[in-house]
CSV table of C-alpha atoms and ligand atoms in Angstrom, one decimal:
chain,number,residue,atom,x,y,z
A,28,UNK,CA,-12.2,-89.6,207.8
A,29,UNK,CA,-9.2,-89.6,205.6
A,30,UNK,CA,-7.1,-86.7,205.5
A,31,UNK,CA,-4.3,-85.5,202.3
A,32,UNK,CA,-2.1,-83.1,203.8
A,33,UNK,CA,0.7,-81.8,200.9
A,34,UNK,CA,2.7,-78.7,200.8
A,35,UNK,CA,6.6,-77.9,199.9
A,36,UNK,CA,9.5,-79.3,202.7
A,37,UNK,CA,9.1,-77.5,206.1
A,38,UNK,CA,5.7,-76.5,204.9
A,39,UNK,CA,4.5,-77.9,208.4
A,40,UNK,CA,2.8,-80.9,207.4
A,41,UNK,CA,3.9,-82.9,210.0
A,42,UNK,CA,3.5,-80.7,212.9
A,43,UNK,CA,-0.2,-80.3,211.6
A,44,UNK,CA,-0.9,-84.1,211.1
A,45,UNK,CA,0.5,-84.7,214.6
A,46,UNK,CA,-1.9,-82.2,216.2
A,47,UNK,CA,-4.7,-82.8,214.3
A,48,UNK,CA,-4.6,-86.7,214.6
A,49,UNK,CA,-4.2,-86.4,218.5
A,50,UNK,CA,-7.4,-84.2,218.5
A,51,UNK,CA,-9.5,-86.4,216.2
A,52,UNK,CA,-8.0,-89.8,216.9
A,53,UNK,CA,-6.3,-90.6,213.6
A,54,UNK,CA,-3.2,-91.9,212.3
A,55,UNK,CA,-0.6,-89.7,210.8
A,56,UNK,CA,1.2,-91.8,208.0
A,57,UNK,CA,3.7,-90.1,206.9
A,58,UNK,CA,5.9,-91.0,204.0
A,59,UNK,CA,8.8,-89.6,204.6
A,60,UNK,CA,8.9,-91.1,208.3
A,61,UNK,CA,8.4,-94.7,207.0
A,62,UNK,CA,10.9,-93.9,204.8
A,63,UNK,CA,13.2,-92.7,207.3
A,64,UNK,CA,12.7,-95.8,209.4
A,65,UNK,CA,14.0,-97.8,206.8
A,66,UNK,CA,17.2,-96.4,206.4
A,67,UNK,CA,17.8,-96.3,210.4
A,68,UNK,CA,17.2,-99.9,210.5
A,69,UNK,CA,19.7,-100.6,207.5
A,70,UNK,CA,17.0,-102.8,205.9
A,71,UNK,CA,17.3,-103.5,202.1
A,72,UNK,CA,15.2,-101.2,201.3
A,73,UNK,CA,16.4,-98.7,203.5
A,74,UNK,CA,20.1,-99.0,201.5
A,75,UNK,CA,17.9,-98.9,198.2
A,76,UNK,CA,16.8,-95.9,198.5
A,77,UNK,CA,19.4,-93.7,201.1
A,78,UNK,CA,21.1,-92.3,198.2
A,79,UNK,CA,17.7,-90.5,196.7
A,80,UNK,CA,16.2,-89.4,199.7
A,81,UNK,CA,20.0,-87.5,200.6
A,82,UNK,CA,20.0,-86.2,197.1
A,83,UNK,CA,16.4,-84.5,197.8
A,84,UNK,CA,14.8,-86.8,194.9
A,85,UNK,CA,12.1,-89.0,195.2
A,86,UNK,CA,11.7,-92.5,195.6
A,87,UNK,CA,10.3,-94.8,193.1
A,88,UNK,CA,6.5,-94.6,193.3
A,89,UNK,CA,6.0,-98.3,193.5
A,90,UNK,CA,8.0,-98.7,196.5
A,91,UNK,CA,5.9,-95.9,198.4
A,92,UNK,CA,2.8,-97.4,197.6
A,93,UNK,CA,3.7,-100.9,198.9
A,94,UNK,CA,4.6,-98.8,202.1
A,95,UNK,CA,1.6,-96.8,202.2
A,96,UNK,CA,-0.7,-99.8,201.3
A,97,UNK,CA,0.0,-101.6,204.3
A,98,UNK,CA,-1.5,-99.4,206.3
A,99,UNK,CA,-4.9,-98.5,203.9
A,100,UNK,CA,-5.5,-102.2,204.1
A,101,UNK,CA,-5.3,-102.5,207.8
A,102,UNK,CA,-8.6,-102.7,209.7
A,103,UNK,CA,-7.3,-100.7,212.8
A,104,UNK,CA,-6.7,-97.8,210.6
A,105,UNK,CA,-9.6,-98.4,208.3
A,106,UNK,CA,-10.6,-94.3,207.5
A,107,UNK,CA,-8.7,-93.2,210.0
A,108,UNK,CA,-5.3,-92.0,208.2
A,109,UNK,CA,-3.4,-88.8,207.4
A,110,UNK,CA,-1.6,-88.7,204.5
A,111,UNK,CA,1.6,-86.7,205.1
A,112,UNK,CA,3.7,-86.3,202.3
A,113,UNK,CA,1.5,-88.7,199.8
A,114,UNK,CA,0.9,-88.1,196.7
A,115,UNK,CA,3.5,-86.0,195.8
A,116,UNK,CA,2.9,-86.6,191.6
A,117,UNK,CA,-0.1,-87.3,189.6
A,118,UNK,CA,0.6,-90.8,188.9
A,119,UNK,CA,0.1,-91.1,193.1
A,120,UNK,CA,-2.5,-89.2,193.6
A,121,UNK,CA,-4.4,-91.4,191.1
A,122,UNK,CA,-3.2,-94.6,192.9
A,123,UNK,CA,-4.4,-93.2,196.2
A,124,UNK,CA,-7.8,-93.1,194.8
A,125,UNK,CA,-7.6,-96.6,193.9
A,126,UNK,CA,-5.9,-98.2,196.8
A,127,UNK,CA,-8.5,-96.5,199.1
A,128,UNK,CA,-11.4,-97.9,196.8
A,129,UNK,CA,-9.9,-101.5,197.2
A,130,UNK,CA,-10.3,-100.8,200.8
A,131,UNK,CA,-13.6,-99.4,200.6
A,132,UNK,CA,-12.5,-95.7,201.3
A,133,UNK,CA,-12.1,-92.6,200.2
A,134,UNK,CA,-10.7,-89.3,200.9
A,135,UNK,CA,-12.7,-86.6,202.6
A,136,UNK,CA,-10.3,-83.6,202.8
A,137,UNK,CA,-7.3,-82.5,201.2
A,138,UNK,CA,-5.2,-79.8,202.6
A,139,UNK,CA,-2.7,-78.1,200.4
A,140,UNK,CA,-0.5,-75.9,202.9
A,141,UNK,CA,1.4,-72.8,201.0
A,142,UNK,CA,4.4,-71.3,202.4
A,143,UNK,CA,7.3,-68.9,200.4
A,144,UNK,CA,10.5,-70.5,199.6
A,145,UNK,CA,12.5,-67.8,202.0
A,146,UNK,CA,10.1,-69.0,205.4
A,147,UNK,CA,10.8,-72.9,204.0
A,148,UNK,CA,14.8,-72.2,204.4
A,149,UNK,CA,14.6,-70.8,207.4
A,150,UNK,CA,12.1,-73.4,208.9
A,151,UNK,CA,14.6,-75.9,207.7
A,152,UNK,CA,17.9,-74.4,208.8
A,153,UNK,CA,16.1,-74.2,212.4
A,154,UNK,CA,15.3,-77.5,212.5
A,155,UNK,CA,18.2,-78.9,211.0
A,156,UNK,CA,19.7,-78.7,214.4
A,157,UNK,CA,17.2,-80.2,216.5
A,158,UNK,CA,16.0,-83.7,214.4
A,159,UNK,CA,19.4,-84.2,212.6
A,160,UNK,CA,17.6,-85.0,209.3
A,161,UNK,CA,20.8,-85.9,206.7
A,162,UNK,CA,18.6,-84.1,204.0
A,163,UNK,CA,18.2,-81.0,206.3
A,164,UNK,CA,21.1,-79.5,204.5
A,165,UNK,CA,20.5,-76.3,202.6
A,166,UNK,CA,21.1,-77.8,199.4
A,167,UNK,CA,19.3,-80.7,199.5
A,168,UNK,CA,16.4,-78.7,201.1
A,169,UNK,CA,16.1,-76.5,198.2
A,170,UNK,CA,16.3,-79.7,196.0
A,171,UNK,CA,13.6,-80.9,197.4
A,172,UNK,CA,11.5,-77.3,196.7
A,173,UNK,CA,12.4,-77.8,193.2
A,174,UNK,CA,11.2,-81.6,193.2
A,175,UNK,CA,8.2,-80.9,194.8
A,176,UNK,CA,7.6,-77.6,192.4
A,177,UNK,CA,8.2,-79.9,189.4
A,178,UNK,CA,5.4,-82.4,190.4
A,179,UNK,CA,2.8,-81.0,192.5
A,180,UNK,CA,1.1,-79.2,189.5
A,181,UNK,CA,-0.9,-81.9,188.3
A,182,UNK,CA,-1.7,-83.2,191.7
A,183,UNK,CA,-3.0,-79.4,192.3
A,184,UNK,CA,-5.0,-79.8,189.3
A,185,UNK,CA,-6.2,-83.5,190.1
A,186,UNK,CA,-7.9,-82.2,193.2
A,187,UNK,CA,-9.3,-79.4,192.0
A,188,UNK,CA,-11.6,-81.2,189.8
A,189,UNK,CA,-13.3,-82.1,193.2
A,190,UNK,CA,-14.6,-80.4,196.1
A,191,UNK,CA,-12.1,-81.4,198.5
A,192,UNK,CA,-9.1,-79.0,198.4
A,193,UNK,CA,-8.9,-76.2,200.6
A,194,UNK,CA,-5.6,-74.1,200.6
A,195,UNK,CA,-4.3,-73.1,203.7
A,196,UNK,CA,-1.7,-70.0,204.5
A,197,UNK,CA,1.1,-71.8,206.3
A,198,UNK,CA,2.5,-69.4,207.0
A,199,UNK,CA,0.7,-68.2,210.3
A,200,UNK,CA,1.1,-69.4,213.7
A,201,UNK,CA,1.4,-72.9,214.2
A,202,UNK,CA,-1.9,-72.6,216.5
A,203,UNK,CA,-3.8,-70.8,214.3
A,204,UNK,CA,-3.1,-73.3,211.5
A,205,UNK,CA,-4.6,-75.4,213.7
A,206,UNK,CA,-7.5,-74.2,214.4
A,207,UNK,CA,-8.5,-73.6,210.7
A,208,UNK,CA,-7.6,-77.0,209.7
A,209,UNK,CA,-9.9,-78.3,213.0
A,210,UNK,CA,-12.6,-75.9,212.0
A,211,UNK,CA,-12.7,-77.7,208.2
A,212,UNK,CA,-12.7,-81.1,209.3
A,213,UNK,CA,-15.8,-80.2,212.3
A,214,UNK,CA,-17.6,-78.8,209.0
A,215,UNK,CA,-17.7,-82.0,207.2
A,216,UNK,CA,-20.8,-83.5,207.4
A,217,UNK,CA,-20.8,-87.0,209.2
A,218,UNK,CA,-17.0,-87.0,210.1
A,219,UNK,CA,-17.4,-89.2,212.8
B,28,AP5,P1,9.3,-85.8,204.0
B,28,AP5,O1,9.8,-86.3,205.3
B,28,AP5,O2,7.8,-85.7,203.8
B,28,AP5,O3,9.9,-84.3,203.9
B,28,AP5,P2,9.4,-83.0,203.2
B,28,AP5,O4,8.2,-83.1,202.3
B,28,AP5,O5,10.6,-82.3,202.6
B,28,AP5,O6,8.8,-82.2,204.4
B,28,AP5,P3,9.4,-82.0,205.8
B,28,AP5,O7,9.1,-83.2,206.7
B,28,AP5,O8,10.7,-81.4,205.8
B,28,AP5,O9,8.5,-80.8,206.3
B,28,AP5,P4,7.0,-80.7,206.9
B,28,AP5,O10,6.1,-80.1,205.9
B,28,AP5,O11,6.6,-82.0,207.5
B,28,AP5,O12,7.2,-79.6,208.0
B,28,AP5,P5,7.4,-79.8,209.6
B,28,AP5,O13,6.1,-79.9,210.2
B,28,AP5,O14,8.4,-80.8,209.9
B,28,AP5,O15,10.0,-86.5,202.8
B,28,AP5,C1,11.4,-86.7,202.8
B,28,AP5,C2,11.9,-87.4,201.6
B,28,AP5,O16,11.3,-88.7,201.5
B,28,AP5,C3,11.5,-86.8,200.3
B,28,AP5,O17,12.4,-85.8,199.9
B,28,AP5,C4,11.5,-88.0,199.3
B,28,AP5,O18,12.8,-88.3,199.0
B,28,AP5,C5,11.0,-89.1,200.2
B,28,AP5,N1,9.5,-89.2,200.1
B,28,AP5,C6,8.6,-88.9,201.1
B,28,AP5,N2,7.3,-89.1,200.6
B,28,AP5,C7,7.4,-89.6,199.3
B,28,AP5,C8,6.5,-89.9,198.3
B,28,AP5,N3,5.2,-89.8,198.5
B,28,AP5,N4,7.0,-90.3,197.1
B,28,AP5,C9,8.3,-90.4,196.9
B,28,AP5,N5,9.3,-90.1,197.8
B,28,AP5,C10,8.8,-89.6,199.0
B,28,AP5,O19,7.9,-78.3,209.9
B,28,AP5,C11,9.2,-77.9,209.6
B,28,AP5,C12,9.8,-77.0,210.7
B,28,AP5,O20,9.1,-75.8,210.8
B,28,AP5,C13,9.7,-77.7,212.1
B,28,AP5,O21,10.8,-77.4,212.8
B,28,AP5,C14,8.4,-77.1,212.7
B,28,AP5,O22,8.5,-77.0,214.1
B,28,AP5,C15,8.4,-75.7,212.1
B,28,AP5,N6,7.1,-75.1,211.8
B,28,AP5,C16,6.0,-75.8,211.3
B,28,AP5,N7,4.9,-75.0,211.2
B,28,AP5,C17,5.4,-73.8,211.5
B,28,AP5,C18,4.7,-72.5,211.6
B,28,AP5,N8,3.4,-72.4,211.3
B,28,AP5,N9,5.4,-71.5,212.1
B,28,AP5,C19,6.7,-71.6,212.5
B,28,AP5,N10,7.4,-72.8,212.4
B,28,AP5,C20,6.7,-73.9,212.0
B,29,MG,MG1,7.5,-83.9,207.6
């Protein structure tokens, strides 16, 4: 079972990869995290690519899939991973599909969590206090609304040609979310 999760900043993707890989035993892999990480540690990389991630852009698409790849080709999570935050343009989501055929995978579900711009602020003011993110800002987190709205298009489109995406209302109870997303993934035939 490999999971897509996608949606706008504060959307909730993370809080629903977390819960959902605890309950099914998967591995959330989430983009943003890794890319995080990097710029804690001060690695090269992590000093490449500070500047974009604080401006709300994104980073190059090479460098995500050399990140992301890593994991694909590991045995121990061999169709067992949550995308969070990957692909966030076409040109990704079509490189997903091949990285996971190198590997003998594929994608099962894709979950495509919609919530307004007003809930997104305030999710993000909210939290700004608790995690410390340095792109938790206002600014930058409307920046990144308006890079997601200005790529997620195509990827919208790219799915829909297939059975896979299901839209969820994130904009209910965390819970609830939850349950809908468990309810999905118990529906698909074989998912153990
Ligand atoms: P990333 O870390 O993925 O940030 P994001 O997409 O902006 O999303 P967030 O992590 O802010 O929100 P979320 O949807 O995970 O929501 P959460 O569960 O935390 O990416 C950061 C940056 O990295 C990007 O801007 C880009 O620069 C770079 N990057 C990442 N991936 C990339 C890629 N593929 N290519 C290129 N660059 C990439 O929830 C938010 C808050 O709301 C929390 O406090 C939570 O408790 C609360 N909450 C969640 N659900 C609910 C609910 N239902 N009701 C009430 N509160 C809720
Ligand atoms: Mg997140």
């Amino acid at each position: 079972m490999n999971i897509v999760i996608f949606g706008p900043p504060g959307a909730g993707k993370g809080t629903q990869s977390n819960n959902i890989a605890k309950k099914f035993n998967l591995h959330q892999l989430s983009t943003g995290e890794l890319l995080r990480k990097e710029i804690k540690d001060e690695t090269k990389l992590g000093l490449q690519i500070s500047s974009l991630i604080d401006s709300g852009k994104l980073v190059s698409d090479i460098i995500v899939s050399d990140l992301i790849e890593k994991y694909i080709s590991n045995p121990i999570y061999k169709s067992r991973l949550i995308f969070d935050g990957y692909p966030r343009n076409l040109n990704q989501a079509k490189n997903l599909n091949n990285l996971l055929n190198k590997y003998g995978q594929k994608i099962d579900i894709v979950l495509r969590l919609s919530v307004s711009l007003e809930i997104i602020k305030k999710r993000i003011l909210e939290r700004k206090n608790l995690e410390k993110r340095a792109d938790d800002k206002e600014e930058i987190a409307i920046k990144r609304y308006e890079t997601y709205e200005s790529n997620i298009k195509p990827v919208i489109d790219f799915y829909k040609q297939t059975d896979l995406l299901k839209v969820i209302n994130g904009e209910t109870s965390i819970s609830k979310i939850s349950d809908e997303i468990s309810g999905l993934i118990e529906s698909i035939k074989g998912w153990l």
